[in-house]
mmCIF file of C-alpha atoms in Angstrom:
data_model
loop_
_atom_site.group_PDB
_atom_site.id
_atom_site.type_symbol
_atom_site.label_atom_id
_atom_site.label_comp_id
_atom_site.label_asym_id
_atom_site.label_seq_id
_atom_site.Cartn_x
_atom_site.Cartn_y
_atom_site.Cartn_z
ATOM 1 C CA MET A 316 0.000 0.000 0.000
ATOM 2 C CA GLY A 317 1.001 3.629 -0.230
ATOM 3 C CA GLY A 318 3.575 4.656 2.347
ATOM 4 C CA CYS A 319 5.002 1.192 3.080
ATOM 5 C CA GLY A 320 8.449 2.200 1.804
ATOM 6 C CA LYS A 321 8.635 0.856 -1.762
ATOM 7 C CA THR A 322 10.548 3.762 -3.292
ATOM 8 C CA GLN A 323 12.749 4.099 -0.212
ATOM 9 C CA LEU A 324 13.667 0.408 -0.358
ATOM 10 C CA VAL A 325 14.773 0.820 -3.982
ATOM 11 C CA SER A 326 16.787 3.901 -3.043
ATOM 12 C CA TYR A 327 18.589 2.093 -0.219
ATOM 13 C CA PHE A 328 19.245 -0.894 -2.501
ATOM 14 C CA LEU A 329 20.910 1.331 -5.110
ATOM 15 C CA GLN A 330 23.002 3.042 -2.433
ATOM 16 C CA GLU A 331 24.207 -0.267 -1.037
ATOM 17 C CA TYR A 332 24.938 -1.798 -4.445
ATOM 18 C CA ALA A 333 26.105 1.323 -6.268
ATOM 19 C CA THR A 334 28.720 -0.566 -8.305
ATOM 20 C CA LEU A 335 26.380 -3.316 -9.457
ATOM 21 C CA PHE A 336 24.993 -1.364 -12.422
ATOM 22 C CA ALA A 337 26.851 0.657 -15.041
ATOM 23 C CA GLU A 338 23.816 2.886 -15.638
ATOM 24 C CA THR A 339 20.678 3.677 -13.622
ATOM 25 C CA VAL A 340 17.611 4.976 -15.453
ATOM 26 C CA TYR A 341 14.923 6.371 -13.129
ATOM 27 C CA VAL A 342 11.422 6.969 -14.530
ATOM 28 C CA ASP A 343 8.315 8.400 -12.862
ATOM 29 C CA ALA A 344 5.761 5.802 -13.963
ATOM 30 C CA SER A 345 2.674 7.471 -12.502
ATOM 31 C CA SER A 346 1.338 8.119 -16.032
ATOM 32 C CA SER A 347 2.254 7.426 -19.645
ATOM 33 C CA SER A 348 3.094 11.111 -20.153
ATOM 34 C CA SER A 349 5.506 11.154 -17.200
ATOM 35 C CA ILE A 350 7.167 7.966 -18.489
ATOM 36 C CA LYS A 351 7.665 9.443 -21.949
ATOM 37 C CA ALA A 352 8.942 12.738 -20.513
ATOM 38 C CA ASP A 353 11.506 11.031 -18.255
ATOM 39 C CA PHE A 354 12.650 8.667 -21.008
ATOM 40 C CA GLN A 355 13.179 11.607 -23.369
ATOM 41 C CA MET A 356 14.962 13.677 -20.704
ATOM 42 C CA TRP A 357 17.309 10.773 -19.913
ATOM 43 C CA ALA A 358 18.116 10.128 -23.585
ATOM 44 C CA ARG A 359 18.891 13.772 -24.302
ATOM 45 C CA ALA A 360 21.094 13.973 -21.189
ATOM 46 C CA LEU A 361 23.424 11.429 -22.826
ATOM 47 C CA GLY A 362 24.960 14.365 -24.650
ATOM 48 C CA SER A 363 26.356 14.804 -28.140
ATOM 49 C CA GLY A 364 24.234 13.208 -30.833
ATOM 50 C CA HIS A 365 21.192 12.798 -28.559
ATOM 51 C CA GLU A 366 19.987 16.422 -28.342
ATOM 52 C CA CYS A 367 16.808 15.697 -30.322
ATOM 53 C CA ASP A 368 16.096 12.180 -29.068
ATOM 54 C CA THR A 369 12.495 11.158 -28.373
ATOM 55 C CA TRP A 370 11.227 8.689 -25.773
ATOM 56 C CA GLU A 371 11.195 5.981 -28.457
ATOM 57 C CA ASP A 372 14.923 6.609 -28.977
ATOM 58 C CA SER A 373 15.530 5.871 -25.291
ATOM 59 C CA LEU A 374 13.986 2.414 -25.698
ATOM 60 C CA ARG A 375 16.203 1.762 -28.718
ATOM 61 C CA ILE A 376 19.228 2.705 -26.599
ATOM 62 C CA LEU A 377 18.096 0.403 -23.782
ATOM 63 C CA ASN A 378 17.530 -2.460 -26.202
ATOM 64 C CA ASN A 379 21.094 -2.118 -27.475
ATOM 65 C CA VAL A 380 22.984 -2.172 -24.171
ATOM 66 C CA PRO A 381 26.148 -4.275 -24.643
ATOM 67 C CA SER A 382 25.831 -7.760 -23.203
ATOM 68 C CA ARG A 383 28.953 -7.218 -21.060
ATOM 69 C CA GLU A 384 27.228 -4.353 -19.162
ATOM 70 C CA ARG A 385 24.425 -4.451 -16.612
ATOM 71 C CA TRP A 386 21.939 -1.539 -16.502
ATOM 72 C CA ILE A 387 18.863 -1.010 -14.319
ATOM 73 C CA LEU A 388 15.581 0.658 -15.288
ATOM 74 C CA ILE A 389 13.384 1.773 -12.394
ATOM 75 C CA LEU A 390 9.709 2.425 -13.126
ATOM 76 C CA ASP A 391 8.571 4.086 -9.898
ATOM 77 C CA ASN A 392 4.987 4.588 -8.688
ATOM 78 C CA ALA A 393 3.284 2.652 -11.497
ATOM 79 C CA ASP A 394 0.033 2.713 -9.527
ATOM 80 C CA ASP A 395 -2.587 3.371 -12.221
ATOM 81 C CA PRO A 396 -4.274 0.031 -13.059
ATOM 82 C CA ASN A 397 -5.265 1.429 -16.472
ATOM 83 C CA LEU A 398 -1.638 2.119 -17.409
ATOM 84 C CA ARG A 399 -0.181 -0.416 -19.860
ATOM 85 C CA LEU A 400 3.520 -0.773 -19.139
ATOM 86 C CA ASP A 401 4.235 -3.367 -21.820
ATOM 87 C CA SER A 402 5.136 -0.814 -24.483
ATOM 88 C CA PHE A 403 7.683 0.826 -22.168
ATOM 89 C CA LEU A 404 9.602 -2.313 -21.220
ATOM 90 C CA PRO A 405 12.923 -3.013 -22.991
ATOM 91 C CA ARG A 406 13.513 -6.574 -24.192
ATOM 92 C CA ASN A 407 17.272 -6.576 -23.570
ATOM 93 C CA VAL A 408 18.435 -9.236 -21.081
ATOM 94 C CA SER A 409 21.198 -6.860 -19.957
ATOM 95 C CA ILE A 410 18.538 -4.598 -18.414
ATOM 96 C CA THR A 411 17.209 -5.243 -14.937
ATOM 97 C CA VAL A 412 13.690 -3.767 -14.735
ATOM 98 C CA LEU A 413 12.443 -2.834 -11.273
ATOM 99 C CA ILE A 414 8.832 -1.637 -10.845
ATOM 100 C CA THR A 415 7.300 -0.159 -7.693
ATOM 101 C CA SER A 416 3.528 -0.080 -7.517
ATOM 102 C CA ARG A 417 0.470 -0.282 -5.302
ATOM 103 C CA ASN A 418 -1.100 -2.365 -8.071
ATOM 104 C CA ARG A 419 -0.364 -5.955 -7.075
ATOM 105 C CA ASN A 420 -1.545 -7.157 -10.510
ATOM 106 C CA LEU A 421 1.689 -5.827 -11.993
ATOM 107 C CA GLY A 422 3.397 -8.737 -10.265
ATOM 108 C CA ASN A 423 2.162 -10.787 -13.215
ATOM 109 C CA LEU A 424 4.750 -9.016 -15.405
ATOM 110 C CA SER A 425 7.614 -10.381 -13.363
ATOM 111 C CA THR A 426 9.967 -12.905 -14.918
ATOM 112 C CA THR A 427 12.023 -13.289 -11.739
ATOM 113 C CA ALA A 428 10.506 -12.041 -8.488
ATOM 114 C CA HIS A 429 7.462 -10.214 -7.134
ATOM 115 C CA LEU A 430 8.082 -8.884 -3.634
ATOM 116 C CA GLU A 431 4.936 -7.860 -1.782
ATOM 117 C CA LEU A 432 5.727 -5.411 1.015
ATOM 118 C CA GLY A 433 3.505 -5.881 4.038
ATOM 119 C CA GLU A 434 3.619 -4.268 7.422
ATOM 120 C CA MET A 435 6.917 -4.055 9.275
ATOM 121 C CA THR A 436 7.549 -6.392 12.166
ATOM 122 C CA THR A 437 7.333 -4.812 15.602
ATOM 123 C CA ASP A 438 11.139 -4.736 15.938
ATOM 124 C CA GLU A 439 11.576 -3.173 12.480
ATOM 125 C CA ALA A 440 8.857 -0.610 13.154
ATOM 126 C CA LEU A 441 10.286 0.375 16.529
ATOM 127 C CA SER A 442 13.753 0.727 15.020
ATOM 128 C CA ALA A 443 12.447 2.951 12.185
ATOM 129 C CA MET A 444 10.502 5.205 14.548
ATOM 130 C CA MET A 445 13.397 5.551 16.983
ATOM 131 C CA GLN A 446 15.829 6.313 14.173
ATOM 132 C CA ALA A 447 13.540 9.068 12.867
ATOM 133 C CA ALA A 448 13.213 10.459 16.392
ATOM 134 C CA ARG A 449 17.013 10.239 16.941
ATOM 135 C CA ARG A 450 16.389 8.156 20.074
ATOM 136 C CA ARG A 451 18.505 5.326 21.445
ATOM 137 C CA SER A 452 17.671 2.154 23.324
ATOM 138 C CA PRO A 453 16.743 1.390 25.963
ATOM 139 C CA LEU A 454 13.673 3.603 26.424
ATOM 140 C CA PRO A 455 12.181 4.147 29.892
ATOM 141 C CA GLU A 456 9.581 1.497 30.692
ATOM 142 C CA GLU A 457 6.578 3.843 30.442
ATOM 143 C CA GLU A 458 7.731 5.277 27.135
ATOM 144 C CA MET A 459 8.430 1.830 25.701
ATOM 145 C CA GLY A 460 4.849 0.893 26.540
ATOM 146 C CA SER A 461 3.602 4.022 24.773
ATOM 147 C CA ALA A 462 5.812 3.296 21.772
ATOM 148 C CA LEU A 463 4.342 -0.204 21.405
ATOM 149 C CA VAL A 464 0.795 1.157 21.627
ATOM 150 C CA LEU A 465 1.708 3.749 19.007
ATOM 151 C CA LEU A 466 3.088 1.057 16.663
ATOM 152 C CA ASN A 467 -0.261 -0.713 16.899
ATOM 153 C CA GLU A 468 -2.207 2.512 16.261
ATOM 154 C CA LEU A 469 -0.055 3.246 13.200
ATOM 155 C CA GLY A 470 -0.282 -0.311 11.932
ATOM 156 C CA CYS A 471 3.522 -0.465 11.581
ATOM 157 C CA LEU A 472 3.229 1.567 8.349
ATOM 158 C CA ALA A 473 6.612 2.996 7.378
ATOM 159 C CA VAL A 474 5.521 6.518 6.397
ATOM 160 C CA ALA A 475 3.479 6.918 9.603
ATOM 161 C CA LEU A 476 6.355 5.691 11.773
ATOM 162 C CA VAL A 477 8.861 8.060 10.184
ATOM 163 C CA GLN A 478 6.361 10.900 10.428
ATOM 164 C CA ALA A 479 5.796 10.244 14.139
ATOM 165 C CA GLY A 480 9.513 9.957 14.864
ATOM 166 C CA THR A 481 10.336 13.101 12.881
ATOM 167 C CA TYR A 482 7.641 15.046 14.750
ATOM 168 C CA CYS A 483 9.108 13.967 18.096
ATOM 169 C CA HIS A 484 12.606 14.940 16.973
ATOM 170 C CA GLN A 485 11.473 18.384 15.859
ATOM 171 C CA LEU A 486 10.025 19.123 19.310
ATOM 172 C CA SER A 487 13.018 17.727 21.202
ATOM 173 C CA SER A 488 15.873 19.859 22.471
ATOM 174 C CA THR A 489 19.229 19.700 24.239
ATOM 175 C CA ILE A 490 20.010 22.144 27.024
ATOM 176 C CA GLY A 491 23.674 22.136 27.841
ATOM 177 C CA GLU A 492 24.487 18.490 27.297
ATOM 178 C CA ILE A 493 21.225 17.186 28.700
ATOM 179 C CA PRO A 494 18.701 15.918 26.104
ATOM 180 C CA HIS A 495 15.031 16.781 26.602
ATOM 181 C CA PRO A 496 13.172 14.543 24.137
ATOM 182 C CA TYR A 497 9.575 14.953 23.088
ATOM 183 C CA THR A 498 8.542 11.461 24.121
ATOM 184 C CA PHE A 499 6.467 8.848 22.355
ATOM 185 C CA THR A 500 4.105 9.064 25.340
ATOM 186 C CA GLN A 501 3.488 12.723 24.518
ATOM 187 C CA TYR A 502 3.001 11.951 20.818
ATOM 188 C CA LEU A 503 0.562 9.118 21.610
ATOM 189 C CA ARG A 504 -1.515 11.481 23.758
ATOM 190 C CA LEU A 505 -1.524 14.036 20.930
ATOM 191 C CA PHE A 506 -2.344 11.360 18.336
ATOM 192 C CA LYS A 507 -5.430 10.216 20.220
ATOM 193 C CA SER A 508 -6.900 13.728 20.251
ATOM 194 C CA HIS A 509 -5.611 15.065 16.902
ATOM 195 C CA ARG A 510 -5.166 11.980 14.729
ATOM 196 C CA SER A 511 -6.590 13.452 11.534
ATOM 197 C CA ASP A 512 -4.520 16.638 11.677
ATOM 198 C CA LEU A 513 -1.304 14.733 12.401
ATOM 199 C CA MET A 514 -1.859 12.231 9.590
ATOM 200 C CA LYS A 515 -2.472 15.028 7.080
ATOM 201 C CA ARG A 516 0.820 16.725 7.912
ATOM 202 C CA ALA A 517 3.593 16.687 5.355
ATOM 203 C CA GLU A 518 6.907 16.906 7.162
ATOM 204 C CA PRO A 519 9.302 19.464 5.637
ATOM 205 C CA THR A 520 12.249 17.153 6.287
ATOM 206 C CA SER A 521 12.677 13.550 7.294
ATOM 207 C CA LEU A 522 15.351 10.872 7.201
ATOM 208 C CA ASP A 523 14.032 9.287 4.012
ATOM 209 C CA ASN A 524 13.101 12.551 2.266
ATOM 210 C CA TYR A 525 9.428 11.510 1.968
ATOM 211 C CA ARG A 526 7.254 14.609 1.677
ATOM 212 C CA ARG A 527 3.671 13.356 1.819
ATOM 213 C CA GLY A 528 1.556 12.876 4.928
ATOM 214 C CA VAL A 529 -0.109 9.503 5.517
ATOM 215 C CA TYR A 530 -3.579 10.680 4.518
ATOM 216 C CA THR A 531 -2.246 12.521 1.451
ATOM 217 C CA THR A 532 -0.614 9.274 0.339
ATOM 218 C CA LEU A 533 -3.927 7.416 0.660
ATOM 219 C CA ASP A 534 -5.801 10.256 -1.058
ATOM 220 C CA LEU A 535 -3.754 9.604 -4.218
ATOM 221 C CA SER A 536 -5.381 6.187 -4.567
ATOM 222 C CA TYR A 537 -8.831 7.356 -3.480
ATOM 223 C CA ASN A 538 -8.939 10.123 -6.080
ATOM 224 C CA VAL A 539 -8.739 7.680 -8.981
ATOM 225 C CA LEU A 540 -11.096 5.026 -7.576
ATOM 226 C CA PRO A 541 -14.435 4.527 -9.362
ATOM 227 C CA GLU A 542 -17.344 5.875 -7.310
ATOM 228 C CA GLY A 543 -18.776 2.443 -6.500
ATOM 229 C CA CYS A 544 -15.417 1.299 -5.143
ATOM 230 C CA ARG A 545 -15.231 4.389 -2.936
ATOM 231 C CA ASP A 546 -18.680 3.631 -1.557
ATOM 232 C CA VAL A 547 -17.811 0.013 -0.707
ATOM 233 C CA LEU A 548 -14.541 1.138 0.901
ATOM 234 C CA HIS A 549 -16.435 3.563 3.147
ATOM 235 C CA ILE A 550 -18.849 0.810 4.207
ATOM 236 C CA LEU A 551 -16.020 -1.655 4.903
ATOM 237 C CA SER A 552 -14.202 0.951 6.999
ATOM 238 C CA LEU A 553 -17.068 0.884 9.503
ATOM 239 C CA PHE A 554 -16.373 -2.777 10.304
ATOM 240 C CA HIS A 555 -13.490 -3.943 12.464
ATOM 241 C CA TYR A 556 -10.449 -4.032 10.220
ATOM 242 C CA THR A 557 -9.798 -7.803 10.373
ATOM 243 C CA ASP A 558 -11.739 -10.708 8.851
ATOM 244 C CA ILE A 559 -14.686 -8.863 7.292
ATOM 245 C CA PRO A 560 -16.832 -11.646 5.757
ATOM 246 C CA LEU A 561 -18.181 -11.028 2.261
ATOM 247 C CA ALA A 562 -20.763 -13.681 3.067
ATOM 248 C CA ALA A 563 -22.446 -11.102 5.336
ATOM 249 C CA PHE A 564 -23.302 -9.032 2.258
ATOM 250 C CA ALA A 565 -24.598 -12.073 0.375
ATOM 251 C CA GLN A 566 -26.776 -13.123 3.301
ATOM 252 C CA ALA A 567 -28.162 -9.609 3.727
ATOM 253 C CA ALA A 568 -28.950 -9.532 0.004
ATOM 254 C CA GLU A 569 -31.010 -12.735 0.239
ATOM 255 C CA ASN A 570 -33.764 -10.671 1.842
ATOM 256 C CA GLY A 571 -33.222 -7.684 -0.423
ATOM 257 C CA PHE A 572 -31.386 -5.896 2.420
ATOM 258 C CA GLU A 573 -34.752 -5.600 4.189
ATOM 259 C CA ASP A 574 -35.215 -6.202 7.913
ATOM 260 C CA SER A 575 -35.698 -9.902 8.633
ATOM 261 C CA CYS A 576 -38.405 -8.966 11.135
ATOM 262 C CA CYS A 577 -40.453 -5.803 11.600
ATOM 263 C CA TYR A 578 -40.768 -4.641 15.199
ATOM 264 C CA HIS A 579 -41.590 -0.987 14.625
ATOM 265 C CA SER A 580 -42.061 1.313 11.683
ATOM 266 C CA ARG A 581 -39.022 2.874 9.985
ATOM 267 C CA ASP A 582 -38.721 6.422 8.705
ATOM 268 C CA ASN A 583 -38.238 7.304 5.039
ATOM 269 C CA SER A 584 -34.440 7.385 5.343
ATOM 270 C CA HIS A 585 -34.504 3.626 5.899
ATOM 271 C CA LYS A 586 -35.950 3.050 2.422
ATOM 272 C CA THR A 587 -33.239 5.306 1.028
ATOM 273 C CA THR A 588 -30.547 3.202 2.747
ATOM 274 C CA ILE A 589 -31.897 -0.027 1.239
ATOM 275 C CA SER A 590 -32.204 1.616 -2.168
ATOM 276 C CA LYS A 591 -28.555 2.736 -2.003
ATOM 277 C CA LEU A 592 -27.389 -0.759 -1.056
ATOM 278 C CA LYS A 593 -29.268 -2.270 -3.996
ATOM 279 C CA SER A 594 -27.956 0.386 -6.359
ATOM 280 C CA LEU A 595 -24.400 -0.292 -5.194
ATOM 281 C CA LEU A 596 -24.371 -4.085 -4.860
ATOM 282 C CA TYR A 597 -27.009 -5.265 -7.321
ATOM 283 C CA LYS A 598 -26.403 -5.761 -11.015
ATOM 284 C CA ASP A 599 -29.300 -6.026 -13.458
ATOM 285 C CA MET A 600 -31.730 -5.588 -10.548
ATOM 286 C CA GLU A 601 -30.480 -8.597 -8.568
ATOM 287 C CA TRP A 602 -27.695 -9.619 -6.187
ATOM 288 C CA ASN A 603 -24.513 -10.471 -8.047
ATOM 289 C CA GLU A 604 -21.593 -11.862 -6.048
ATOM 290 C CA LEU A 605 -19.225 -11.464 -8.994
ATOM 291 C CA HIS A 606 -20.029 -7.729 -9.129
ATOM 292 C CA LEU A 607 -18.948 -7.301 -5.490
ATOM 293 C CA GLN A 608 -15.812 -9.375 -6.059
ATOM 294 C CA GLU A 609 -14.889 -7.145 -9.020
ATOM 295 C CA ILE A 610 -15.138 -4.121 -6.721
ATOM 296 C CA VAL A 611 -12.923 -5.918 -4.197
ATOM 297 C CA GLN A 612 -10.395 -6.711 -6.927
ATOM 298 C CA THR A 613 -10.221 -3.008 -7.819
ATOM 299 C CA LEU A 614 -9.642 -2.088 -4.158
ATOM 300 C CA ARG A 615 -6.955 -4.784 -4.003
ATOM 301 C CA SER A 616 -5.269 -3.376 -7.102
ATOM 302 C CA PHE A 617 -4.716 -0.174 -5.101
ATOM 303 C CA SER A 618 -3.610 -2.200 -2.041
ATOM 304 C CA LEU A 619 -6.452 -0.754 0.029
ATOM 305 C CA VAL A 620 -7.779 -4.168 1.111
ATOM 306 C CA ILE A 621 -6.277 -7.615 1.592
ATOM 307 C CA ALA A 622 -8.391 -10.651 0.709
ATOM 308 C CA SER A 623 -8.008 -14.160 2.080
ATOM 309 C CA SER A 624 -10.004 -17.338 1.609
ATOM 310 C CA ILE A 625 -10.744 -19.389 4.733
ATOM 311 C CA ASN A 626 -12.886 -22.549 4.652
ATOM 312 C CA ASN A 627 -14.260 -21.619 1.228
ATOM 313 C CA SER A 628 -15.292 -18.156 2.430
ATOM 314 C CA LEU A 629 -13.751 -14.838 1.408
ATOM 315 C CA PHE A 630 -12.647 -12.415 4.124
ATOM 316 C CA LEU A 631 -11.236 -8.901 3.828
ATOM 317 C CA ARG A 632 -8.749 -6.988 5.942
ATOM 318 C CA LEU A 633 -8.032 -3.265 5.937
ATOM 319 C CA HIS A 634 -4.973 -1.567 7.376
ATOM 320 C CA PRO A 635 -5.858 0.269 10.637
ATOM 321 C CA LEU A 636 -4.806 3.604 9.119
ATOM 322 C CA VAL A 637 -7.001 3.012 6.044
ATOM 323 C CA ILE A 638 -9.911 2.590 8.468
ATOM 324 C CA ALA A 639 -8.917 5.752 10.354
ATOM 325 C CA TRP A 640 -8.388 7.751 7.143
ATOM 326 C CA SER A 641 -11.794 6.750 5.770
ATOM 327 C CA ARG A 642 -13.549 7.574 9.035
ATOM 328 C CA ASP A 643 -11.735 10.899 9.378
ATOM 329 C CA MET A 644 -13.031 12.191 6.050
ATOM 330 C CA ASP A 645 -15.799 14.810 5.985
ATOM 331 C CA ALA A 646 -18.232 13.752 8.727
ATOM 332 C CA THR A 647 -21.213 14.739 6.581
ATOM 333 C CA ILE A 648 -20.561 11.875 4.153
ATOM 334 C CA ALA A 649 -20.240 9.252 6.897
ATOM 335 C CA LYS A 650 -23.907 9.062 7.965
ATOM 336 C CA PRO A 651 -25.346 7.224 4.920
ATOM 337 C CA TYR A 652 -22.439 4.742 4.897
ATOM 338 C CA ARG A 653 -22.938 4.061 8.592
ATOM 339 C CA ALA A 654 -26.621 3.398 7.931
ATOM 340 C CA MET A 655 -25.754 0.977 5.117
ATOM 341 C CA ALA A 656 -23.203 -0.896 7.249
ATOM 342 C CA ILE A 657 -25.712 -1.210 10.073
ATOM 343 C CA GLN A 658 -28.405 -2.450 7.677
ATOM 344 C CA VAL A 659 -26.091 -5.142 6.272
ATOM 345 C CA LEU A 660 -25.387 -6.341 9.800
#
């Protein structure tokens, strides 16, 4: 998902193995226009004889790399599921192609390895947060407890951990030779009362040079989601984030999303809620499980949900910060989604 450290991992890899490749070609793969622009810019930067090169010329150059040399092409942030990368991939075996993406379906292009980045382990997450905060082990017992709670709240997501650590560092000071850190206990207290504002912040500087706030990172995916996928995401975010059963939606649909029993009359908004559920989850005026699974597949392609099959049933999981981000959006849009989630249950 966004913010788990894909681009940073590539950057650290290239720093550690700087001598492995004779040439590194970095391309912003967020759109076909950005790919073409970066290819053309790289080709023209080769100097004499390349001043008028086009992006197609860059591919010809890449396809003619001498077999004795090893080059690497990095296609970074290829997140758009509608983007066809095939036409931008060189066929030269001397080129290592490395793609970073939230779209897990791009793993199908791999001829060697597809590495899916999940959440950090607790030890990795604590190390990343402490490094960003410029803190050293061991922490006082109370603060260590707060740090572990904070890791859980942040779902061990790299960008959130670095953001939290950087914030603590910025508010820390040294008087004389005595350090006065802004503790993780203080940040946790602030996070619980101002979560949305903190997650929207874009730190001016951080150890990994990442400029976007957590919520801004997630907004990038949300902004290109089809409307129906947005609606389902908002409904899912009102469940607990683990093991959300799709069978619950199918069972609710068996009765047309109506109440199984009628104990008292409902107001008109109740009919609107049922109508919205049918409009969202029905296809051709009837329940269609494939239609819902297609929506889930789109959400998966943006790494906003994780699906798993257990005992022939499909369950979904959302990252805790995806849940928080969805719930922290404009409160005025939350009411109808809450009503739909309640009606499904």
